[in-house]
PDB file of C-alpha atoms in Angstrom:
ATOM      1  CA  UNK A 112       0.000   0.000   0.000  1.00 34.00           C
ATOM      2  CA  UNK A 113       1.033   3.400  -1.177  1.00 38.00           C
ATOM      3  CA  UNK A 114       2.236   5.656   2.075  1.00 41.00           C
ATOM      4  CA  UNK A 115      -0.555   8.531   2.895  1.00 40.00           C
ATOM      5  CA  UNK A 116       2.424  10.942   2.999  1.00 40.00           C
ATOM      6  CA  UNK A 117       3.989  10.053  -0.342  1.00 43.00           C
ATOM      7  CA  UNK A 118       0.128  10.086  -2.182  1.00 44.00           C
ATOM      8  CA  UNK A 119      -0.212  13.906  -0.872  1.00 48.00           C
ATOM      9  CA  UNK A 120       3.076  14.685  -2.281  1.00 59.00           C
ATOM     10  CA  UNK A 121       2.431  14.020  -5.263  1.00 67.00           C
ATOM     11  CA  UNK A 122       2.322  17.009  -7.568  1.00 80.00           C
ATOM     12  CA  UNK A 123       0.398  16.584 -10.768  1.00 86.00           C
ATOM     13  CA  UNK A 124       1.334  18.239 -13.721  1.00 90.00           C
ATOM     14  CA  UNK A 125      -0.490  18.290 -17.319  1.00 91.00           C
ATOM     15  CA  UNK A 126       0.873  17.241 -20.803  1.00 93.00           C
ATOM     16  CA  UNK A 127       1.650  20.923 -21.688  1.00 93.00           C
ATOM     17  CA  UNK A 128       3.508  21.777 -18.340  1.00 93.00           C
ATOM     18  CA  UNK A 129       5.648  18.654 -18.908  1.00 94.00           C
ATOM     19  CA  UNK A 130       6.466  19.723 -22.896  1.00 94.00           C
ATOM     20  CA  UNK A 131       7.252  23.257 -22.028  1.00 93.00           C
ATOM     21  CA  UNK A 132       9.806  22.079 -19.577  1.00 93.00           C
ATOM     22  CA  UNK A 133      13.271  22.621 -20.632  1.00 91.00           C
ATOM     23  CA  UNK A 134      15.351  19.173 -21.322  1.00 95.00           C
ATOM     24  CA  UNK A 135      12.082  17.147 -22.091  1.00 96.00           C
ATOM     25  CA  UNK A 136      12.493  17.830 -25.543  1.00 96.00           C
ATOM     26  CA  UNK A 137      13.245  13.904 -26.240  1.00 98.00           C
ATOM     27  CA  UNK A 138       9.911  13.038 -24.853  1.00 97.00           C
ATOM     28  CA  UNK A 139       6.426  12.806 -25.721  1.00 97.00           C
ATOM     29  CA  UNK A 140       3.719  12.540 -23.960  1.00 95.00           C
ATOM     30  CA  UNK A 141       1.253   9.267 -24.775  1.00 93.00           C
ATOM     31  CA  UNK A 142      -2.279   8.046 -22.956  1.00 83.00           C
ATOM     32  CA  UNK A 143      -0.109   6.235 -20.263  1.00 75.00           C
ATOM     33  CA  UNK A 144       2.543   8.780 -19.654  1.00 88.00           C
ATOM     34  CA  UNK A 145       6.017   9.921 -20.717  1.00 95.00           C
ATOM     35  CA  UNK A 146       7.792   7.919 -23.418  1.00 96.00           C
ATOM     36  CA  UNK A 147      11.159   8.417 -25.528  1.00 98.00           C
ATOM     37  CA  UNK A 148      12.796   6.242 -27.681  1.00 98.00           C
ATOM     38  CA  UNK A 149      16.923   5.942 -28.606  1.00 98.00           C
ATOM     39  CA  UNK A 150      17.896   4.725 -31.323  1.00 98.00           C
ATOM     40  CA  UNK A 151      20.841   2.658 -31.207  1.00 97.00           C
ATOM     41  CA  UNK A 152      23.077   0.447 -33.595  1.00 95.00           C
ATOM     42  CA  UNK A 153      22.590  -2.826 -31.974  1.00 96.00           C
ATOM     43  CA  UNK A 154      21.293  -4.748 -29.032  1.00 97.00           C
ATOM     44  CA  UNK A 155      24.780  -4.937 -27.262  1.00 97.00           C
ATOM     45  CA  UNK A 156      24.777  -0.481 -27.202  1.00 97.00           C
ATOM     46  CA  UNK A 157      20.883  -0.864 -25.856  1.00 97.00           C
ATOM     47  CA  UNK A 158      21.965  -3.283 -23.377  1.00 98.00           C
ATOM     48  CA  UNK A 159      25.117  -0.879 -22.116  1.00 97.00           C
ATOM     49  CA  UNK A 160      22.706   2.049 -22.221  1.00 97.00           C
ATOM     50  CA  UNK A 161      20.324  -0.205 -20.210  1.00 97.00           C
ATOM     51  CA  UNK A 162      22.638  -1.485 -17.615  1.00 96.00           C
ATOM     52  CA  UNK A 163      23.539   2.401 -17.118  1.00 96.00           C
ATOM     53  CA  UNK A 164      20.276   3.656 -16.604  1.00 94.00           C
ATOM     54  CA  UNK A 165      19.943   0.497 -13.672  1.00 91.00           C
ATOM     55  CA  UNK A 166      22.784   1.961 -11.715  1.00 90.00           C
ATOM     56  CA  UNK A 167      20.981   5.665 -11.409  1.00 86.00           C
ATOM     57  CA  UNK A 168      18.357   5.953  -8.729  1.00 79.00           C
ATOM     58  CA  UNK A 169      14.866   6.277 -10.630  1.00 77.00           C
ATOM     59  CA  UNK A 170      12.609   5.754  -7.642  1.00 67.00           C
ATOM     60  CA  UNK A 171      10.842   8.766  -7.008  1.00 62.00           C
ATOM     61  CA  UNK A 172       8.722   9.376  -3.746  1.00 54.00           C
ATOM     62  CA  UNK A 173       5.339   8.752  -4.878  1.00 58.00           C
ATOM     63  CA  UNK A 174       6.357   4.720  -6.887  1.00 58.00           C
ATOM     64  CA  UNK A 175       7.910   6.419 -10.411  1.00 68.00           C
ATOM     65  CA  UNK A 176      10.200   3.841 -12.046  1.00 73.00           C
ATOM     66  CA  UNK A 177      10.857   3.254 -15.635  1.00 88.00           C
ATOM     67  CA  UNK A 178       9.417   0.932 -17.752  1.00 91.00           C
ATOM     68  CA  UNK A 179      12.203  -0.219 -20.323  1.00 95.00           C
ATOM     69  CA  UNK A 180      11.471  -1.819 -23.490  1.00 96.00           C
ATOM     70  CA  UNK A 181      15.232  -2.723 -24.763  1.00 97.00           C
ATOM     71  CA  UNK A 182      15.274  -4.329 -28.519  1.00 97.00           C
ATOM     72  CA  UNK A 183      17.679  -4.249 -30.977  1.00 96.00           C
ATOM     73  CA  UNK A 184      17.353  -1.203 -32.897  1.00 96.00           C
ATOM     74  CA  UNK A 185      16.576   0.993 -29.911  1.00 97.00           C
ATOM     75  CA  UNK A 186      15.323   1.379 -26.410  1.00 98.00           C
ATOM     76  CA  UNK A 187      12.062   2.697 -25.172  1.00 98.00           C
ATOM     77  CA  UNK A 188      11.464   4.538 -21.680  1.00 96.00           C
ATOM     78  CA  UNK A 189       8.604   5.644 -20.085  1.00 94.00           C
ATOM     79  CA  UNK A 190       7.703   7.266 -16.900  1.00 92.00           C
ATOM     80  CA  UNK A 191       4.611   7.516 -14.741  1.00 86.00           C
ATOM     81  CA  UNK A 192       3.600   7.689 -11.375  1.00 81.00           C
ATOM     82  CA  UNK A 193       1.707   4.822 -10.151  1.00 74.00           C
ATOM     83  CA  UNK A 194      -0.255   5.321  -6.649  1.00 71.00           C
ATOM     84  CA  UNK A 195      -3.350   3.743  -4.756  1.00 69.00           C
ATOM     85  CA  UNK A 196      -5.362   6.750  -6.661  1.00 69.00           C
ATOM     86  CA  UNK A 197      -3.563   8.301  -9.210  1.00 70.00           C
ATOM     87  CA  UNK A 198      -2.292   7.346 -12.669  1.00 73.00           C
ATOM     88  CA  UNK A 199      -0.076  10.232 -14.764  1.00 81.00           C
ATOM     89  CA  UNK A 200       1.950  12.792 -14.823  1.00 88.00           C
ATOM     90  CA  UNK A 201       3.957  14.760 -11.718  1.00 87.00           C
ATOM     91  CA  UNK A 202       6.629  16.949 -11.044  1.00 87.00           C
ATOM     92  CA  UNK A 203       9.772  13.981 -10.487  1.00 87.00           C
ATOM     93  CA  UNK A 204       8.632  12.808 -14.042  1.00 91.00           C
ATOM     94  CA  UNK A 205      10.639  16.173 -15.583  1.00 92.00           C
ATOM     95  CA  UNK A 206      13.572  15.386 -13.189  1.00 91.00           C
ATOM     96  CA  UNK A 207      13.894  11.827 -14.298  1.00 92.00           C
ATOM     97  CA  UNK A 208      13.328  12.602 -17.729  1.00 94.00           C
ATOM     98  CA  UNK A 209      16.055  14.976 -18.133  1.00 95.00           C
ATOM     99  CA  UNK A 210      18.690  12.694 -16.353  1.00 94.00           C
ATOM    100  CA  UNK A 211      17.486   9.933 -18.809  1.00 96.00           C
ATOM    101  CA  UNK A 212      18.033  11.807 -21.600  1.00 97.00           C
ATOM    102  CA  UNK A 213      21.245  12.618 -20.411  1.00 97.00           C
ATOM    103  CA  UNK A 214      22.419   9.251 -19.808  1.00 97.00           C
ATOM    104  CA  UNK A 215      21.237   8.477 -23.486  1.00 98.00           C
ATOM    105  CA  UNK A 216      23.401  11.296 -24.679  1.00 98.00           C
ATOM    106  CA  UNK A 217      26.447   9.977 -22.684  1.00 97.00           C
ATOM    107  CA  UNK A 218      25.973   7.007 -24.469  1.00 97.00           C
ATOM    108  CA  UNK A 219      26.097   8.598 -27.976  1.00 96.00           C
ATOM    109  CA  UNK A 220      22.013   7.621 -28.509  1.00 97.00           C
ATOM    110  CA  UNK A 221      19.948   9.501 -30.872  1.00 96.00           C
ATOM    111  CA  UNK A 222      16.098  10.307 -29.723  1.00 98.00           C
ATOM    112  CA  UNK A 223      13.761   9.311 -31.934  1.00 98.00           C
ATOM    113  CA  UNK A 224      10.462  10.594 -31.039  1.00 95.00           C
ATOM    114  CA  UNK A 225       9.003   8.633 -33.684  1.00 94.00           C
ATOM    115  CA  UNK A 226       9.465   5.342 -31.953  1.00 96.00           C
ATOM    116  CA  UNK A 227       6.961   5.652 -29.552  1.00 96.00           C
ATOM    117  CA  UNK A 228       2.983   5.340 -29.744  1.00 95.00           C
ATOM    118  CA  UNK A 229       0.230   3.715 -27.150  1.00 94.00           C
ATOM    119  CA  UNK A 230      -2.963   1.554 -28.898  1.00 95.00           C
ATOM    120  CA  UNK A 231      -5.583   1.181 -26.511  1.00 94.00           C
ATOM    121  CA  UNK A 232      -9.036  -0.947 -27.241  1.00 95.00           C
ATOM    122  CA  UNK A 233     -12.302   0.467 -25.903  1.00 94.00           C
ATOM    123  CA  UNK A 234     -15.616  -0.693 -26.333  1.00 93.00           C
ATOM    124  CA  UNK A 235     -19.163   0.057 -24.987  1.00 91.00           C
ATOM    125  CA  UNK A 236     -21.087  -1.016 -21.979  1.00 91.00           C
ATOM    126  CA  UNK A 237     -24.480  -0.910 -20.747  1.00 89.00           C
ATOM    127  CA  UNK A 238     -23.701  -3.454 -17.748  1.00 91.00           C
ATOM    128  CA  UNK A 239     -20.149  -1.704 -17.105  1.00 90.00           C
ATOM    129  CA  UNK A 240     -19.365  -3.810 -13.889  1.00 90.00           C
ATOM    130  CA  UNK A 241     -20.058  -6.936 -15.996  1.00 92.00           C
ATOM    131  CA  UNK A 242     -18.472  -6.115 -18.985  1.00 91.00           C
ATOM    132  CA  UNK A 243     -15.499  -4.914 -16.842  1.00 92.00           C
ATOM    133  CA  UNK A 244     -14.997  -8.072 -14.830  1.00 93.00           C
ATOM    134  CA  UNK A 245     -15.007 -10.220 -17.675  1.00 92.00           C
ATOM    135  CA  UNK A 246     -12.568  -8.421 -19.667  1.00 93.00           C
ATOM    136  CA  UNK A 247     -10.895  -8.369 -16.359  1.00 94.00           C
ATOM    137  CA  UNK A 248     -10.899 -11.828 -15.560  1.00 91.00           C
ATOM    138  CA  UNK A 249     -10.261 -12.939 -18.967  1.00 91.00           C
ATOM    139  CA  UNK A 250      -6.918 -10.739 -19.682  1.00 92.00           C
ATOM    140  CA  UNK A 251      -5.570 -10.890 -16.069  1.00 93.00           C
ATOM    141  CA  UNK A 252      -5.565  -7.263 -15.884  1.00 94.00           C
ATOM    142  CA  UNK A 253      -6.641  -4.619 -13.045  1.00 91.00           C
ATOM    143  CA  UNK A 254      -8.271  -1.130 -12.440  1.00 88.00           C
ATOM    144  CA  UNK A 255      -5.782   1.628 -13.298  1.00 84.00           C
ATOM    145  CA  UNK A 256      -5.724   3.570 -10.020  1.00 77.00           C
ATOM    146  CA  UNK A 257      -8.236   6.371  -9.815  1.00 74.00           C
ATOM    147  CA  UNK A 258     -10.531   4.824 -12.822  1.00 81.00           C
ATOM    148  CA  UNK A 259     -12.382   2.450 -13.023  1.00 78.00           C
ATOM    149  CA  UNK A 260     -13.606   2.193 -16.227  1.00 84.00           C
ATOM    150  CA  UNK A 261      -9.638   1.759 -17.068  1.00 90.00           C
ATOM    151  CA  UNK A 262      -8.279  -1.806 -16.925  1.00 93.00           C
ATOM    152  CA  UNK A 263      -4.411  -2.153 -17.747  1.00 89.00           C
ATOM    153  CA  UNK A 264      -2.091  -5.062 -17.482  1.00 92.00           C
ATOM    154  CA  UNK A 265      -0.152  -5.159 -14.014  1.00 88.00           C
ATOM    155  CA  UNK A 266       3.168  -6.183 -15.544  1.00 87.00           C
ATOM    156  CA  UNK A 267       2.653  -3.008 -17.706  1.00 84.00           C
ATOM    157  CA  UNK A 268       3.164  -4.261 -21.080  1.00 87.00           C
ATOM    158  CA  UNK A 269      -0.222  -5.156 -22.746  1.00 90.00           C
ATOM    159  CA  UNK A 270      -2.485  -2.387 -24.047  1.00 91.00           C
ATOM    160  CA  UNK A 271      -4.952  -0.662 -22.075  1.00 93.00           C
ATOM    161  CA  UNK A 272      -8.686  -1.551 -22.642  1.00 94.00           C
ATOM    162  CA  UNK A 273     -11.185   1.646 -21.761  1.00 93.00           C
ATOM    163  CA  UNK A 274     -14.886   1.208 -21.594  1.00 93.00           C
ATOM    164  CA  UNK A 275     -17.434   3.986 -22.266  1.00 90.00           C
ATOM    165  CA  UNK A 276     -20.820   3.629 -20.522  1.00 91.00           C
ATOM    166  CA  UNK A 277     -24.039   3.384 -23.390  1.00 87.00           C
ATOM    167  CA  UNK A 278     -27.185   4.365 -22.085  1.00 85.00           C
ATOM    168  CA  UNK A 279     -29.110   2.721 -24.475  1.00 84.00           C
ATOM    169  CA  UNK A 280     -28.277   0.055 -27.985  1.00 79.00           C
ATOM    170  CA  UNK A 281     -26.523   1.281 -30.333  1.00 74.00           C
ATOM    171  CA  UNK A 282     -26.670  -0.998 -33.535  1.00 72.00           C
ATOM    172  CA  UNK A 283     -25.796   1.339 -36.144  1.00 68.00           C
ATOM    173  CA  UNK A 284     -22.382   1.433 -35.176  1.00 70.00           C
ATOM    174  CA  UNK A 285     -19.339  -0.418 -33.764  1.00 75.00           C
ATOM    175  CA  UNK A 286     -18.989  -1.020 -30.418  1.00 85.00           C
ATOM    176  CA  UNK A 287     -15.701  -1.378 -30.196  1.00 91.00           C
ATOM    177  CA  UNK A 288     -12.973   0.542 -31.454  1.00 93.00           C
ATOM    178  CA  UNK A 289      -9.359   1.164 -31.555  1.00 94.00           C
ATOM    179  CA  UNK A 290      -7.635   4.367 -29.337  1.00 95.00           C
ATOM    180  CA  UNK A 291      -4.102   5.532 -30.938  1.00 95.00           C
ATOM    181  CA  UNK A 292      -2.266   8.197 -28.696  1.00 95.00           C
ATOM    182  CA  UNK A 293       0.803   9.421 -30.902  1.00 95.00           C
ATOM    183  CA  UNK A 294       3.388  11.926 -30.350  1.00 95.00           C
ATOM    184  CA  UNK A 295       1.570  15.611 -30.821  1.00 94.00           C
ATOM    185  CA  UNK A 296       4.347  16.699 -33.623  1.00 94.00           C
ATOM    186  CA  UNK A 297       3.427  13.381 -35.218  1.00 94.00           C
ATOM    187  CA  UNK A 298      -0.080  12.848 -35.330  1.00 95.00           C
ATOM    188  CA  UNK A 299      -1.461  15.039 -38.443  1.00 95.00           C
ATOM    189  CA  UNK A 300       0.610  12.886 -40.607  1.00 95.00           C
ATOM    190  CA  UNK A 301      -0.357   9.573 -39.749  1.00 95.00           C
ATOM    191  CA  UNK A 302      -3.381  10.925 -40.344  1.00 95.00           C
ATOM    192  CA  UNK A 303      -3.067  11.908 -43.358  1.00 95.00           C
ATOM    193  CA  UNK A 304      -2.084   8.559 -44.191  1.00 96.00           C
ATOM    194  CA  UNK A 305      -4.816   6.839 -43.095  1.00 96.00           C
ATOM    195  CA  UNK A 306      -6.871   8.802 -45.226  1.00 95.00           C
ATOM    196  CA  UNK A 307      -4.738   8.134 -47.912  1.00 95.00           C
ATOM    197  CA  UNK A 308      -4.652   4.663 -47.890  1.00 95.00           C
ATOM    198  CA  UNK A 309      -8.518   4.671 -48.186  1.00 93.00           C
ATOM    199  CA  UNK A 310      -9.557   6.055 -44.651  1.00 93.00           C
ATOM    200  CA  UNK A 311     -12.494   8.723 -43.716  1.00 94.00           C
ATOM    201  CA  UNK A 312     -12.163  11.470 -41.405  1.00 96.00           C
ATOM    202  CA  UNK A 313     -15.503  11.697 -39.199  1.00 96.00           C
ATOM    203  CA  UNK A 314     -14.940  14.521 -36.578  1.00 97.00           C
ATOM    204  CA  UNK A 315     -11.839  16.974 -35.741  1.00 96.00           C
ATOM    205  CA  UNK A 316     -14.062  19.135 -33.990  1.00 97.00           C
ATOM    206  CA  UNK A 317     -11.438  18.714 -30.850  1.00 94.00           C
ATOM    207  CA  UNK A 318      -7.899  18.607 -33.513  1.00 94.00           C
ATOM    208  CA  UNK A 319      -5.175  18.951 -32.388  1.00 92.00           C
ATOM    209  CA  UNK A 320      -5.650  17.063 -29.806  1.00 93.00           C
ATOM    210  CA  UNK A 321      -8.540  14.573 -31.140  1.00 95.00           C
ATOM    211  CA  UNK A 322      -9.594  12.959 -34.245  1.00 97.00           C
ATOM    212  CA  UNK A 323     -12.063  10.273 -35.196  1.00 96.00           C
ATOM    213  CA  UNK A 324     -11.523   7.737 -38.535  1.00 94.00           C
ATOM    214  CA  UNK A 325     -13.022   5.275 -39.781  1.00 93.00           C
ATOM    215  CA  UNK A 326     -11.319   2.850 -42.663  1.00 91.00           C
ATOM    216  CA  UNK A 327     -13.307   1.997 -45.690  1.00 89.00           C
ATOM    217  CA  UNK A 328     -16.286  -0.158 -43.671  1.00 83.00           C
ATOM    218  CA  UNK A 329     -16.972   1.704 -40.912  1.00 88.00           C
ATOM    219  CA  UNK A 330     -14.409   0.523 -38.470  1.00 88.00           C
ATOM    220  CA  UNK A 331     -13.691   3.713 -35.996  1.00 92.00           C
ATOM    221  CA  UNK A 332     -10.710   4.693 -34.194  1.00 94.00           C
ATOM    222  CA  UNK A 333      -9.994   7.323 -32.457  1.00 95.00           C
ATOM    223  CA  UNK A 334      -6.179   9.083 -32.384  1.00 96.00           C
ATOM    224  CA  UNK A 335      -5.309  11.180 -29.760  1.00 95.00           C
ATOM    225  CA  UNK A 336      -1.718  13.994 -29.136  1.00 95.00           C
ATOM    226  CA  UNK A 337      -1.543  15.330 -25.741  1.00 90.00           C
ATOM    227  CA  UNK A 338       0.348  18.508 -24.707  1.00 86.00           C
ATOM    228  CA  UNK A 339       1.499  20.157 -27.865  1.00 79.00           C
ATOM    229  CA  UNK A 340       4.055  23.315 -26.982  1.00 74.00           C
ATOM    230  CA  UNK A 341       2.403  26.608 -28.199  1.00 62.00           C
ATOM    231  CA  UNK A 342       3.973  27.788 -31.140  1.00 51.00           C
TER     232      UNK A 342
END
C-alpha cells in the first residue's frame, strides 16, 4: 500500500507543463505517460545504455520507475507515477526525464520521437461492472488507479482496454474501437495517411488534440496527441 504521505506529495502536472519544460524535448507525452525512444546500432549499445540507466536511482517518492522496453534497434522509456489513486503525470517525471536523456546522450544515442505510440481498445457497456470483470478476468488485468472504467495489465506491457458507458443500444455502429495516442508533432501525418490509404475522417471538432476515422467499412478509431508546446 502506497504511504498517505507520499500520495499527498504528489504534484500533478499536465501534458503541456511537462512539454514546455526545458530538457524534455526527447519526450512525448502518450495516454499512459512519458515515453522516448533511442535509437541505437545494436542490441549490445541498448543493453550498455540499459545497464547504465539500472545503476541511477529512478525511484521517485510517490512509486515512479521506468518501464524499459530494450530491442535491438533501440530502447524505449517511459515514466509515470503509479499510486493507490492516481495514474499520470507529476513533477519527479521532468527530473527523471532529463537525467534519462542525459544518460542516453552519454551514451552517444539519438532520440527518436518517432518510436513511440500507445494503442488502446475500448468498447461500450451498458452493464459496465459486468463487462469490466469479464474483460478483467479474462486478460488478467486490473483497475488503473483512480478509474475504473480503465483496466491495464499489471506487468505493464499489454495495451490498455477503456470502456465507455451506453445508455441505451446502439446498432448502427461499432462497439468497439481502436484508441491511438501518438506523439503531438506526429499525429497530423499519420493521419493523413490513413486517409490516404482509403480512410475517412468523421470529426476533428477537438484537432489537435482529437480525431475520429473510420477505414473503408466503418471501423472507428480514435487518435489522440496530448500537450502540444504553443507555437
Amino acid at each position: 500500500m502506497t504511504d498517505p504521505q507520499q500520495t499527498a506529495a504528489v504534484q500533478r502536472i499536465r501534458p503541456l507543463a511537462f512539454h514546455r519544460a526545458g530538457g524534455t524535448e526527447d519526450w512525448r507525452v502518450l495516454g499512459d505517460g512519458a515515453c522516448a525512444h533511442f535509437r541505437t546500432d545494436g542490441f549490445a549499445a541498448g543493453a550498455r545504455f540499459v545497464h547504465a540507466l539500472a545503476g541511477l536511482d529512478l525511484t521517485g517518492p510517490a512509486g515512479t520507475s521506468p518501464d524499459v522496453d530494450l530491442r535491438s534497434d533501440g530502447v524505449t522509456v517511459r515514466l509515470i507515477t503509479l499510486t493507490d489513486t492516481f495514474f499520470g503525470l507529476t513533477e519527479e517525471i521532468v527530473d527523471l526525464a532529463r537525467r534519462i536523456s542525459a544518460l542516453a546522450a552519454a551514451h552517444g544515442l539519438t532520440p527518436d520521437p518517432s518510436g513511440v505510440q500507445t494503442v488502446q481498445v475500448t468498447l461500450d457497456a451498458l452493464d459496465m461492472p459486468a463487462v469490466v470483470a469479464f474483460w478483467s478476468a479474462l486478460l488478467g488485468y486490473t483497475d488503473r488507479a483512480g478509474s475504473p472504467e480503465d483496466l491495464v495489465d499489471p506487468r505493464r506491457r499489454g495495451g490498455p482496454f477503456f470502456f465507455q458507458q451506453m445508455d441505451e443500444p446502439r446498432p448502427q455502429r461499432n462497439r468497439v474501437h481502436v484508441d491511438l495516442w501518438l506523439p503531438y508533432d506526429r499525429a497530423e501525418a499519420r493521419i493523413a495517411a490513413a486517409l490516404a490509404a482509403g480512410g475517412r475522417l468523421l470529426d476533428d471538432t477537438d484537432a489537435p488534440g482529437l480525431w475520429i476515422l473510420s477505414d473503408p467499412e466503418g471501423n472507428e478509431a480514435c487518435v489522440g496527441a496530448a500537450g502540444a508546446p504553443a507555437a
